[in-house]
């Protein structure tokens, strides 16, 4: 069985940004993401510069099969690419607690 190609850090980060942009195109999708992460909407742009945050974006996608499939179809990728990119990015961002 052939081993899947690994993702570069840059490629994985770009996929995370694409996934965040995909969610931002739909108020309901973005609202669910914001509610699940607890991030302030005005902090999204700054957080998107952090690989750990982008890992969290991809983790959120992987937890919702319908969202994952919709994103993969929109991006023209195999849904498994999201999981590969997620593994490349490492740990998941944890928001600062007050």
mmCIF file with all atom_site columns, C-alpha atoms in Angstrom, residues 18-92:
data_model
loop_
_atom_site.group_PDB
_atom_site.id
_atom_site.type_symbol
_atom_site.label_atom_id
_atom_site.label_alt_id
_atom_site.label_comp_id
_atom_site.label_asym_id
_atom_site.label_entity_id
_atom_site.label_seq_id
_atom_site.pdbx_PDB_ins_code
_atom_site.Cartn_x
_atom_site.Cartn_y
_atom_site.Cartn_z
_atom_site.occupancy
_atom_site.B_iso_or_equiv
_atom_site.pdbx_formal_charge
_atom_site.auth_seq_id
_atom_site.auth_comp_id
_atom_site.auth_asym_id
_atom_site.auth_atom_id
_atom_site.pdbx_PDB_model_num
ATOM 1  C CA . UNK A 1 18 ? -9.063  28.149 2.919  1.00 0.00 ? 18 UNK A CA 1
ATOM 2  C CA . UNK A 1 19 ? -11.193 26.193 5.399  1.00 0.00 ? 19 UNK A CA 1
ATOM 3  C CA . UNK A 1 20 ? -11.677 29.283 7.575  1.00 0.00 ? 20 UNK A CA 1
ATOM 4  C CA . UNK A 1 21 ? -12.599 31.357 4.523  1.00 0.00 ? 21 UNK A CA 1
ATOM 5  C CA . UNK A 1 22 ? -15.083 28.666 3.480  1.00 0.00 ? 22 UNK A CA 1
ATOM 6  C CA . UNK A 1 23 ? -16.772 28.819 6.882  1.00 0.00 ? 23 UNK A CA 1
ATOM 7  C CA . UNK A 1 24 ? -16.749 32.631 6.811  1.00 0.00 ? 24 UNK A CA 1
ATOM 8  C CA . UNK A 1 25 ? -18.850 32.566 3.617  1.00 0.00 ? 25 UNK A CA 1
ATOM 9  C CA . UNK A 1 26 ? -21.815 31.252 5.607  1.00 0.00 ? 26 UNK A CA 1
ATOM 10 C CA . UNK A 1 27 ? -23.055 32.975 8.788  1.00 0.00 ? 27 UNK A CA 1
ATOM 11 C CA . UNK A 1 28 ? -24.349 29.742 10.311 1.00 0.00 ? 28 UNK A CA 1
ATOM 12 C CA . UNK A 1 29 ? -21.120 27.840 9.699  1.00 0.00 ? 29 UNK A CA 1
ATOM 13 C CA . UNK A 1 30 ? -19.026 30.668 11.071 1.00 0.00 ? 30 UNK A CA 1
ATOM 14 C CA . UNK A 1 31 ? -21.351 31.097 14.025 1.00 0.00 ? 31 UNK A CA 1
ATOM 15 C CA . UNK A 1 32 ? -21.006 27.435 14.970 1.00 0.00 ? 32 UNK A CA 1
ATOM 16 C CA . UNK A 1 33 ? -17.232 27.675 14.735 1.00 0.00 ? 33 UNK A CA 1
ATOM 17 C CA . UNK A 1 34 ? -17.119 30.797 16.893 1.00 0.00 ? 34 UNK A CA 1
ATOM 18 C CA . UNK A 1 35 ? -19.462 29.227 19.435 1.00 0.00 ? 35 UNK A CA 1
ATOM 19 C CA . UNK A 1 36 ? -17.398 26.036 19.632 1.00 0.00 ? 36 UNK A CA 1
ATOM 20 C CA . UNK A 1 37 ? -14.061 27.826 19.987 1.00 0.00 ? 37 UNK A CA 1
ATOM 21 C CA . UNK A 1 38 ? -15.134 30.800 22.075 1.00 0.00 ? 38 UNK A CA 1
ATOM 22 C CA . UNK A 1 39 ? -12.978 33.114 19.976 1.00 0.00 ? 39 UNK A CA 1
ATOM 23 C CA . UNK A 1 40 ? -14.138 36.687 19.544 1.00 0.00 ? 40 UNK A CA 1
ATOM 24 C CA . UNK A 1 41 ? -15.080 37.347 15.909 1.00 0.00 ? 41 UNK A CA 1
ATOM 25 C CA . UNK A 1 42 ? -12.771 40.370 15.786 1.00 0.00 ? 42 UNK A CA 1
ATOM 26 C CA . UNK A 1 43 ? -9.852  38.104 16.773 1.00 0.00 ? 43 UNK A CA 1
ATOM 27 C CA . UNK A 1 44 ? -10.218 35.709 13.839 1.00 0.00 ? 44 UNK A CA 1
ATOM 28 C CA . UNK A 1 45 ? -7.897  37.573 11.478 1.00 0.00 ? 45 UNK A CA 1
ATOM 29 C CA . UNK A 1 46 ? -5.040  37.676 13.997 1.00 0.00 ? 46 UNK A CA 1
ATOM 30 C CA . UNK A 1 47 ? -5.620  34.093 15.145 1.00 0.00 ? 47 UNK A CA 1
ATOM 31 C CA . UNK A 1 48 ? -5.507  32.871 11.533 1.00 0.00 ? 48 UNK A CA 1
ATOM 32 C CA . UNK A 1 49 ? -1.780  33.676 11.507 1.00 0.00 ? 49 UNK A CA 1
ATOM 33 C CA . UNK A 1 50 ? -1.145  30.955 14.085 1.00 0.00 ? 50 UNK A CA 1
ATOM 34 C CA . UNK A 1 51 ? -0.590  27.355 12.890 1.00 0.00 ? 51 UNK A CA 1
ATOM 35 C CA . UNK A 1 52 ? -2.132  25.991 16.092 1.00 0.00 ? 52 UNK A CA 1
ATOM 36 C CA . UNK A 1 53 ? -5.314  27.967 15.440 1.00 0.00 ? 53 UNK A CA 1
ATOM 37 C CA . UNK A 1 54 ? -5.440  26.691 11.858 1.00 0.00 ? 54 UNK A CA 1
ATOM 38 C CA . UNK A 1 55 ? -5.064  23.160 13.231 1.00 0.00 ? 55 UNK A CA 1
ATOM 39 C CA . UNK A 1 56 ? -8.157  23.914 15.326 1.00 0.00 ? 56 UNK A CA 1
ATOM 40 C CA . UNK A 1 57 ? -10.012 25.086 12.217 1.00 0.00 ? 57 UNK A CA 1
ATOM 41 C CA . UNK A 1 58 ? -9.238  21.799 10.497 1.00 0.00 ? 58 UNK A CA 1
ATOM 42 C CA . UNK A 1 59 ? -10.105 19.841 13.652 1.00 0.00 ? 59 UNK A CA 1
ATOM 43 C CA . UNK A 1 60 ? -13.494 21.570 13.693 1.00 0.00 ? 60 UNK A CA 1
ATOM 44 C CA . UNK A 1 61 ? -14.038 20.519 10.082 1.00 0.00 ? 61 UNK A CA 1
ATOM 45 C CA . UNK A 1 62 ? -13.051 16.954 10.768 1.00 0.00 ? 62 UNK A CA 1
ATOM 46 C CA . UNK A 1 63 ? -15.606 16.785 13.579 1.00 0.00 ? 63 UNK A CA 1
ATOM 47 C CA . UNK A 1 64 ? -18.498 17.605 11.219 1.00 0.00 ? 64 UNK A CA 1
ATOM 48 C CA . UNK A 1 65 ? -18.733 15.240 8.264  1.00 0.00 ? 65 UNK A CA 1
ATOM 49 C CA . UNK A 1 66 ? -21.237 17.409 6.363  1.00 0.00 ? 66 UNK A CA 1
ATOM 50 C CA . UNK A 1 67 ? -18.998 20.458 6.731  1.00 0.00 ? 67 UNK A CA 1
ATOM 51 C CA . UNK A 1 68 ? -15.943 18.415 5.757  1.00 0.00 ? 68 UNK A CA 1
ATOM 52 C CA . UNK A 1 69 ? -17.584 17.064 2.599  1.00 0.00 ? 69 UNK A CA 1
ATOM 53 C CA . UNK A 1 70 ? -18.946 20.487 1.609  1.00 0.00 ? 70 UNK A CA 1
ATOM 54 C CA . UNK A 1 71 ? -15.514 22.069 2.038  1.00 0.00 ? 71 UNK A CA 1
ATOM 55 C CA . UNK A 1 72 ? -13.716 19.283 0.181  1.00 0.00 ? 72 UNK A CA 1
ATOM 56 C CA . UNK A 1 73 ? -16.132 19.543 -2.737 1.00 0.00 ? 73 UNK A CA 1
ATOM 57 C CA . UNK A 1 74 ? -15.800 23.314 -2.807 1.00 0.00 ? 74 UNK A CA 1
ATOM 58 C CA . UNK A 1 75 ? -11.991 23.133 -2.709 1.00 0.00 ? 75 UNK A CA 1
ATOM 59 C CA . UNK A 1 76 ? -11.815 20.242 -5.178 1.00 0.00 ? 76 UNK A CA 1
ATOM 60 C CA . UNK A 1 77 ? -9.861  18.033 -2.775 1.00 0.00 ? 77 UNK A CA 1
ATOM 61 C CA . UNK A 1 78 ? -10.205 14.624 -1.184 1.00 0.00 ? 78 UNK A CA 1
ATOM 62 C CA . UNK A 1 79 ? -11.557 15.012 2.379  1.00 0.00 ? 79 UNK A CA 1
ATOM 63 C CA . UNK A 1 80 ? -8.579  12.960 3.600  1.00 0.00 ? 80 UNK A CA 1
ATOM 64 C CA . UNK A 1 81 ? -6.357  15.914 2.698  1.00 0.00 ? 81 UNK A CA 1
ATOM 65 C CA . UNK A 1 82 ? -7.911  17.851 5.581  1.00 0.00 ? 82 UNK A CA 1
ATOM 66 C CA . UNK A 1 83 ? -6.799  15.146 8.002  1.00 0.00 ? 83 UNK A CA 1
ATOM 67 C CA . UNK A 1 84 ? -3.282  15.095 6.517  1.00 0.00 ? 84 UNK A CA 1
ATOM 68 C CA . UNK A 1 85 ? -3.016  18.865 6.808  1.00 0.00 ? 85 UNK A CA 1
ATOM 69 C CA . UNK A 1 86 ? -4.331  18.712 10.366 1.00 0.00 ? 86 UNK A CA 1
ATOM 70 C CA . UNK A 1 87 ? -1.631  16.200 11.351 1.00 0.00 ? 87 UNK A CA 1
ATOM 71 C CA . UNK A 1 88 ? 1.040   18.399 9.767  1.00 0.00 ? 88 UNK A CA 1
ATOM 72 C CA . UNK A 1 89 ? 0.044   21.427 11.816 1.00 0.00 ? 89 UNK A CA 1
ATOM 73 C CA . UNK A 1 90 ? 0.433   19.656 15.141 1.00 0.00 ? 90 UNK A CA 1
ATOM 74 C CA . UNK A 1 91 ? -1.277  20.738 18.320 1.00 0.00 ? 91 UNK A CA 1
ATOM 75 C CA . UNK A 1 92 ? -4.619  22.519 18.369 1.00 0.00 ? 92 UNK A CA 1
#
